[in-house]
Backbone as ProteinMPNN parsed JSONL, in Angstrom:
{"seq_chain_A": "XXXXXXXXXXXXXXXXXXXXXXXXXXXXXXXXXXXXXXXXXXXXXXXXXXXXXXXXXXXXXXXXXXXXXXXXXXXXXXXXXXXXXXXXXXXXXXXXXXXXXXXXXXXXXXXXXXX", "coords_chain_A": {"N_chain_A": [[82.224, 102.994, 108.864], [79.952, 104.0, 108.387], [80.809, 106.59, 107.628], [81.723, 106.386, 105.112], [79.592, 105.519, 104.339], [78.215, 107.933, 103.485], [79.889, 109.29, 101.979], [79.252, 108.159, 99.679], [79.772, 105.794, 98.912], [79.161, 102.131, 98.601], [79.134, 98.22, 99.338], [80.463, 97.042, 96.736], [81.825, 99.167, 95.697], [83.763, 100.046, 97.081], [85.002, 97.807, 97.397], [86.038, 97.291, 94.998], [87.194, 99.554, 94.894], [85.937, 101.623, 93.016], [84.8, 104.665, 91.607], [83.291, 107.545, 92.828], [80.768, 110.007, 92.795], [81.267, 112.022, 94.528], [83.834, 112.616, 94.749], [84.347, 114.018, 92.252], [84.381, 116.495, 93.576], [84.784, 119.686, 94.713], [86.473, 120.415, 97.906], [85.407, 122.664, 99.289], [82.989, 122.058, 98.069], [81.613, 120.189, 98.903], [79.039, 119.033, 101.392], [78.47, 119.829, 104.901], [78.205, 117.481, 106.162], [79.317, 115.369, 104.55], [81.985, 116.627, 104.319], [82.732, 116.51, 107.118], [82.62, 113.457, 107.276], [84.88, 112.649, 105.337], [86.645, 113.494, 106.457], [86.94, 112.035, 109.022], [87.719, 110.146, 107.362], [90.367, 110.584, 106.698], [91.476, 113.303, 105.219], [91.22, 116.077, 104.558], [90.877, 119.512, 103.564], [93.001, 120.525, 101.93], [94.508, 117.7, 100.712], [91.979, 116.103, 99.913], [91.014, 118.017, 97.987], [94.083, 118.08, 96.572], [93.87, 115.049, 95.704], [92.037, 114.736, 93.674], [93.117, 116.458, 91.872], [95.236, 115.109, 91.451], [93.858, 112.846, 90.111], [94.171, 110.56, 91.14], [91.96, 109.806, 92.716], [90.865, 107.143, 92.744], [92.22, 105.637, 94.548], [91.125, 106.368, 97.198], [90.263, 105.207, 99.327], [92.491, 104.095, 100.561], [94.765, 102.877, 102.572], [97.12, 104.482, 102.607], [96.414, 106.806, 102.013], [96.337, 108.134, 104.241], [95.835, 111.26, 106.414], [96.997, 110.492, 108.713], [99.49, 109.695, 108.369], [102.212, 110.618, 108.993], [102.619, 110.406, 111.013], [103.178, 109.393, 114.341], [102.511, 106.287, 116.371], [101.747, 107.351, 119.183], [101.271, 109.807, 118.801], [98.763, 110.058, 117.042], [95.018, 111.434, 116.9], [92.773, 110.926, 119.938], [90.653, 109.437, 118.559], [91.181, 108.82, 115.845], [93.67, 106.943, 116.484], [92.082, 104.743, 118.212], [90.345, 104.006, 116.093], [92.278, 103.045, 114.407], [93.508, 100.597, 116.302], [90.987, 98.754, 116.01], [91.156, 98.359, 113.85], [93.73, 96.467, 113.637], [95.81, 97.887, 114.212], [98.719, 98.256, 116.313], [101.081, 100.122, 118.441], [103.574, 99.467, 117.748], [102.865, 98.217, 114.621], [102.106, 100.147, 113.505], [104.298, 102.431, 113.464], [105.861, 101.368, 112.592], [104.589, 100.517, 109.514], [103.901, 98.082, 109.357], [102.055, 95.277, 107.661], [98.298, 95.109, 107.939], [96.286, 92.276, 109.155], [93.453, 92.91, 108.131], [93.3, 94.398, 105.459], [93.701, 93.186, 103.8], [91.102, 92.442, 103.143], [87.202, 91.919, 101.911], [84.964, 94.915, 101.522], [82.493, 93.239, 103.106], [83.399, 91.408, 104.629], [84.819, 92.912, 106.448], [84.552, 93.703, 109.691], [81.608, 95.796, 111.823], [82.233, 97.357, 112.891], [84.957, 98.004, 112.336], [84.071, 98.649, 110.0]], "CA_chain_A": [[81.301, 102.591, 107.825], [78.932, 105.288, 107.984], [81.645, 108.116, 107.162], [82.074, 105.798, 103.463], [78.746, 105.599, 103.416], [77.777, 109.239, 103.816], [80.319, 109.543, 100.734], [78.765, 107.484, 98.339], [80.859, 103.95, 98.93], [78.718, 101.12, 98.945], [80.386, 97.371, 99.482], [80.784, 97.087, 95.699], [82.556, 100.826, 95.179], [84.631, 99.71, 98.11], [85.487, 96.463, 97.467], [86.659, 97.539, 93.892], [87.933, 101.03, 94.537], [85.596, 102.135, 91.821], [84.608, 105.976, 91.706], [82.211, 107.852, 93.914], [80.343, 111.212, 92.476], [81.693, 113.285, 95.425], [85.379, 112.512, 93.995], [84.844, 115.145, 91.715], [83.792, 118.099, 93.768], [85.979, 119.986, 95.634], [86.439, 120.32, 99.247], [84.425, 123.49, 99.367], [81.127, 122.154, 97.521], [80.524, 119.335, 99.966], [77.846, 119.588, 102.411], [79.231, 119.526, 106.161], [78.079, 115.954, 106.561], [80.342, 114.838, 103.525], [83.204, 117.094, 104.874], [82.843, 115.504, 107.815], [82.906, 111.703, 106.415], [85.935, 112.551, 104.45], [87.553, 114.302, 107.153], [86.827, 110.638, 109.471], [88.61, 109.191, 106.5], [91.895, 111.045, 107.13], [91.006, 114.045, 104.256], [91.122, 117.831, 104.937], [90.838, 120.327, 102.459], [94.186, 120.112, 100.75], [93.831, 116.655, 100.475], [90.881, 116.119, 98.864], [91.103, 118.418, 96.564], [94.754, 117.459, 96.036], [93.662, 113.73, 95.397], [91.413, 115.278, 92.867], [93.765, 117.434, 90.942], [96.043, 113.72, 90.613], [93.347, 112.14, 89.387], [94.249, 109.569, 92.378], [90.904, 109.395, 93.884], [89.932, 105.826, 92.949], [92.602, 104.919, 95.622], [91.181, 106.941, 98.44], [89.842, 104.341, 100.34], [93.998, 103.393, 100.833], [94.976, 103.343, 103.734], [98.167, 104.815, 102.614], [96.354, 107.799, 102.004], [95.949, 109.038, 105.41], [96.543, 112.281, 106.543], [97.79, 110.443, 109.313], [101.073, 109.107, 107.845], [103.646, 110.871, 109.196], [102.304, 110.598, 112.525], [103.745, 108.214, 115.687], [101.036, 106.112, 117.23], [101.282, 107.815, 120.475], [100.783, 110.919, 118.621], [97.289, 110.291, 116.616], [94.65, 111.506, 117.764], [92.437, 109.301, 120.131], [89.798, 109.111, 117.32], [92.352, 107.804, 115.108], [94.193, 105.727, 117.303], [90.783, 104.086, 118.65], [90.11, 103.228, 115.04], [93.376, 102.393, 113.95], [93.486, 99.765, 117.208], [90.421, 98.613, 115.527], [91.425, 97.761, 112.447], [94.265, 95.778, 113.949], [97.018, 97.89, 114.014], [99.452, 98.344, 117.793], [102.027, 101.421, 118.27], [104.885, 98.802, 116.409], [102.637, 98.088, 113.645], [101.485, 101.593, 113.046], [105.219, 103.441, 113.251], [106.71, 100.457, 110.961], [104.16, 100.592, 108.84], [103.647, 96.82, 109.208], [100.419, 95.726, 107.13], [97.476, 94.491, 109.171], [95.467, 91.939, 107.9], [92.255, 93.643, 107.292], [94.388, 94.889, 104.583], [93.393, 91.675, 102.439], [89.556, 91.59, 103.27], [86.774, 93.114, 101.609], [84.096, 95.165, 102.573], [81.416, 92.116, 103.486], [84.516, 90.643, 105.593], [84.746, 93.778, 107.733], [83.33, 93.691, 111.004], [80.797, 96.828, 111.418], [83.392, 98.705, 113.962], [85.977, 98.254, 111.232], [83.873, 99.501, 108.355]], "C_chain_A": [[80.38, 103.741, 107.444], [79.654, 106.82, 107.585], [81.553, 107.792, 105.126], [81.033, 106.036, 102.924], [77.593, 106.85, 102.76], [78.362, 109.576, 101.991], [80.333, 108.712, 99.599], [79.073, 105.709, 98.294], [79.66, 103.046, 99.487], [79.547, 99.107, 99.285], [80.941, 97.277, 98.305], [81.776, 98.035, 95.621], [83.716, 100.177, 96.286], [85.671, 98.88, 97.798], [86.561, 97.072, 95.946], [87.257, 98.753, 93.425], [87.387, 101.746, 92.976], [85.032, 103.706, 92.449], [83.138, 106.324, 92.284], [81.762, 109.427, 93.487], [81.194, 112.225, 92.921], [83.324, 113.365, 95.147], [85.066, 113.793, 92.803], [83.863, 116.543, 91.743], [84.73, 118.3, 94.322], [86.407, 120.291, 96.943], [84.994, 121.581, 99.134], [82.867, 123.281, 98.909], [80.851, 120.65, 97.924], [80.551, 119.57, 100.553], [79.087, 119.224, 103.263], [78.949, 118.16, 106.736], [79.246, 115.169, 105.831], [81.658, 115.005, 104.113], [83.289, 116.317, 106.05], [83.492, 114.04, 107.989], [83.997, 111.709, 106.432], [86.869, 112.912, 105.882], [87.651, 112.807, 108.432], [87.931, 109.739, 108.915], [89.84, 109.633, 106.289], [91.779, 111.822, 106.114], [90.987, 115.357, 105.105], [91.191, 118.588, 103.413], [91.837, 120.11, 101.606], [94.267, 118.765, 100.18], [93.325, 115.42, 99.813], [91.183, 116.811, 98.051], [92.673, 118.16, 95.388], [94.801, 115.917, 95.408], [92.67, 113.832, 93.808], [91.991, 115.58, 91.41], [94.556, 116.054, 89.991], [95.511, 113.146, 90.368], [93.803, 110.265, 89.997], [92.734, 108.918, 93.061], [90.166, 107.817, 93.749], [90.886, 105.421, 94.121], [91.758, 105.789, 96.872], [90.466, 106.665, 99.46], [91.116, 103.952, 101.067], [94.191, 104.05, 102.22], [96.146, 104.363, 103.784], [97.861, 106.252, 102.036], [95.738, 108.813, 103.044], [96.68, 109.958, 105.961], [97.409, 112.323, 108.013], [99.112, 109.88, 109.465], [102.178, 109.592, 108.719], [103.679, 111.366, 111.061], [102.946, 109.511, 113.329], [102.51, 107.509, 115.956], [100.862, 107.236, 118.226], [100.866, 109.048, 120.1], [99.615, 111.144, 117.726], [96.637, 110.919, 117.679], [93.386, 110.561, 118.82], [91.226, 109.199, 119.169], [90.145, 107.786, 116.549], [92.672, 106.762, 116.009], [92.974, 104.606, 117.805], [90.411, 103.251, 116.927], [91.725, 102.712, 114.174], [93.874, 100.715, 114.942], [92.221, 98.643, 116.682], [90.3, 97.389, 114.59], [93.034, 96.888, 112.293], [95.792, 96.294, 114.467], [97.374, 98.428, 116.23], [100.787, 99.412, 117.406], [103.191, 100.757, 117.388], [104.384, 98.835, 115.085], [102.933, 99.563, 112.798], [103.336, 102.204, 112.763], [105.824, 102.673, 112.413], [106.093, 100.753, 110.101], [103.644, 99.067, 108.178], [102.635, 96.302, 108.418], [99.689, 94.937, 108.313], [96.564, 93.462, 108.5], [93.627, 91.925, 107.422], [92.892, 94.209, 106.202], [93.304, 94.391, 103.787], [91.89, 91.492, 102.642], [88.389, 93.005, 102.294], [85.56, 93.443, 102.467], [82.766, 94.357, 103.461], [82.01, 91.51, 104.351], [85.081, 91.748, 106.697], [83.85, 93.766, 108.483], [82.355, 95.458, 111.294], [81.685, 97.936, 112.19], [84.453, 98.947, 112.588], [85.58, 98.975, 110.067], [83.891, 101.072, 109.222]], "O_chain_A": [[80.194, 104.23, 106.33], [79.078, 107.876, 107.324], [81.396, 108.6, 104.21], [80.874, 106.485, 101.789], [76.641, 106.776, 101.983], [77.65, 109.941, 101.056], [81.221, 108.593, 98.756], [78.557, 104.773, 97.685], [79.235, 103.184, 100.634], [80.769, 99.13, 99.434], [82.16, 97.4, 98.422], [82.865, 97.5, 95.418], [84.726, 99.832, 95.673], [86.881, 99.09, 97.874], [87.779, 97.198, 96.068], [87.67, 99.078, 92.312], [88.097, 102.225, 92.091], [84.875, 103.853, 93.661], [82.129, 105.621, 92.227], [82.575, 110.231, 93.943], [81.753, 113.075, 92.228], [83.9, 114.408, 95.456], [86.039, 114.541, 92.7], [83.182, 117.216, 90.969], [85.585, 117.446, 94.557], [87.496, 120.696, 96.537], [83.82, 121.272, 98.93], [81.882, 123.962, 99.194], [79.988, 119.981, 97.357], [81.464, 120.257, 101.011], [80.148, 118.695, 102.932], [79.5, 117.804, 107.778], [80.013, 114.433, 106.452], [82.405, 114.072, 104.407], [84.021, 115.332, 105.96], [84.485, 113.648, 108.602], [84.571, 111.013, 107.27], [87.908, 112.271, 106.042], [88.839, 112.623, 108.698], [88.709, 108.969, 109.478], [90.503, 108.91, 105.545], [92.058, 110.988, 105.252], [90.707, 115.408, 106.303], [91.559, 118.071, 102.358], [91.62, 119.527, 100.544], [94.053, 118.736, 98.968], [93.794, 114.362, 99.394], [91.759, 116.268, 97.108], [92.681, 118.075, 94.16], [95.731, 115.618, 94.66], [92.734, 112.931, 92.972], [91.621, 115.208, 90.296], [94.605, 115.846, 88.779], [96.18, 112.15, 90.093], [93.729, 109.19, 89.403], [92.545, 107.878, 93.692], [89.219, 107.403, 94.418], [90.262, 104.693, 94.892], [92.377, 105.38, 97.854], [90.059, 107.438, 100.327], [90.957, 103.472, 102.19], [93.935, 105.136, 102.739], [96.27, 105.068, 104.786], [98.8, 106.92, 101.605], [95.023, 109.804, 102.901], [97.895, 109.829, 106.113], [98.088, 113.233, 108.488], [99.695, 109.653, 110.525], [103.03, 108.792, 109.107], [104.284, 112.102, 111.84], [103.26, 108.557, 112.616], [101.45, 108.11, 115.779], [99.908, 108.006, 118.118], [100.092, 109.602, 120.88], [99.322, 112.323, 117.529], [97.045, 111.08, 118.83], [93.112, 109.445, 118.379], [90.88, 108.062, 119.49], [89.803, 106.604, 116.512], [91.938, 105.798, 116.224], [93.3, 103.435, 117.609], [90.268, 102.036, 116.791], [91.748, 101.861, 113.285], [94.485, 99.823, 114.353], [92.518, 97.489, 116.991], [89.789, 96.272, 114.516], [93.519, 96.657, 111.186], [96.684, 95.586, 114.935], [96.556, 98.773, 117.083], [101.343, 99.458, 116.309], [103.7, 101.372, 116.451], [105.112, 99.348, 114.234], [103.673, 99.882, 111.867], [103.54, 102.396, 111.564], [106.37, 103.191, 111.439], [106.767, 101.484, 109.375], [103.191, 98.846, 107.055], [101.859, 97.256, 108.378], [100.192, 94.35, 109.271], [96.095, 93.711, 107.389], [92.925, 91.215, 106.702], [92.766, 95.311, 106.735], [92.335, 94.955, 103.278], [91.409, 90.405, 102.32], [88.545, 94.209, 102.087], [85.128, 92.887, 103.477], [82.179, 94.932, 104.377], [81.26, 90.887, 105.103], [85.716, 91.392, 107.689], [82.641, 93.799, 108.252], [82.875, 96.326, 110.592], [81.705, 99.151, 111.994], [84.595, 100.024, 112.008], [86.275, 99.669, 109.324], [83.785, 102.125, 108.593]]}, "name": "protein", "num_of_chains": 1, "seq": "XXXXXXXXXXXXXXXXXXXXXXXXXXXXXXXXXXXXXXXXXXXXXXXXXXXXXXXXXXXXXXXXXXXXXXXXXXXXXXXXXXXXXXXXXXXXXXXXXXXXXXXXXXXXXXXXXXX"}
């Protein structure tokens, strides 16, 4: 919650995947708190600024835009995995790609670990 809310996302912006200022800067001209955030939110330099360039960034709350995709469970790292366990998902879910159903909730229906 506090990585979203570092980058502008309130429950509204959230809830409705509407746009967030820091969506159009570029990795390099946010602060190290922001970088940070984003970088929480599965984001690294390429990224971000690639999410940017496609004019993608109202999704980038998706989960399906994490830079941990093409990862195994057992191979996140425990950050990730700790919040991916979290948010419901188990090493089957996660390598299927099963959905979880925080999926379907919005942000007022997340518990405060989950945001």
């Amino acid at each position: 919650r506090e990585a979203a809310l570092e980058l502008g996302y309130d429950a509204e912006k959230w809830d409705r995947s509407m746009p967030i200022p820091v969506e159009n800067l570029d990795w390099e001209e946010l602060t190290e708190k922001q970088r940070t955030a984003a970088t929480l939110l599965g984001y690294d330099a390429a990224k971000w600024d690639q999410s940017d360039s496609d004019d993608s960034s109202s999704d980038s709350s998706s989960s399906d835009e994490s830079k941990y995709d093409d990862y195994d469970f057992d191979e996140l790292p425990s950050r990730a995995r700790e919040a991916a366990l979290e948010l419901g998902y188990d090493a089957e879910k996660w390598d299927r790609s099963m959905p979880i159903p925080v999926e379907n909730l919005d942000w007022e229906e997340l518990t405060e670990k989950q945001r």
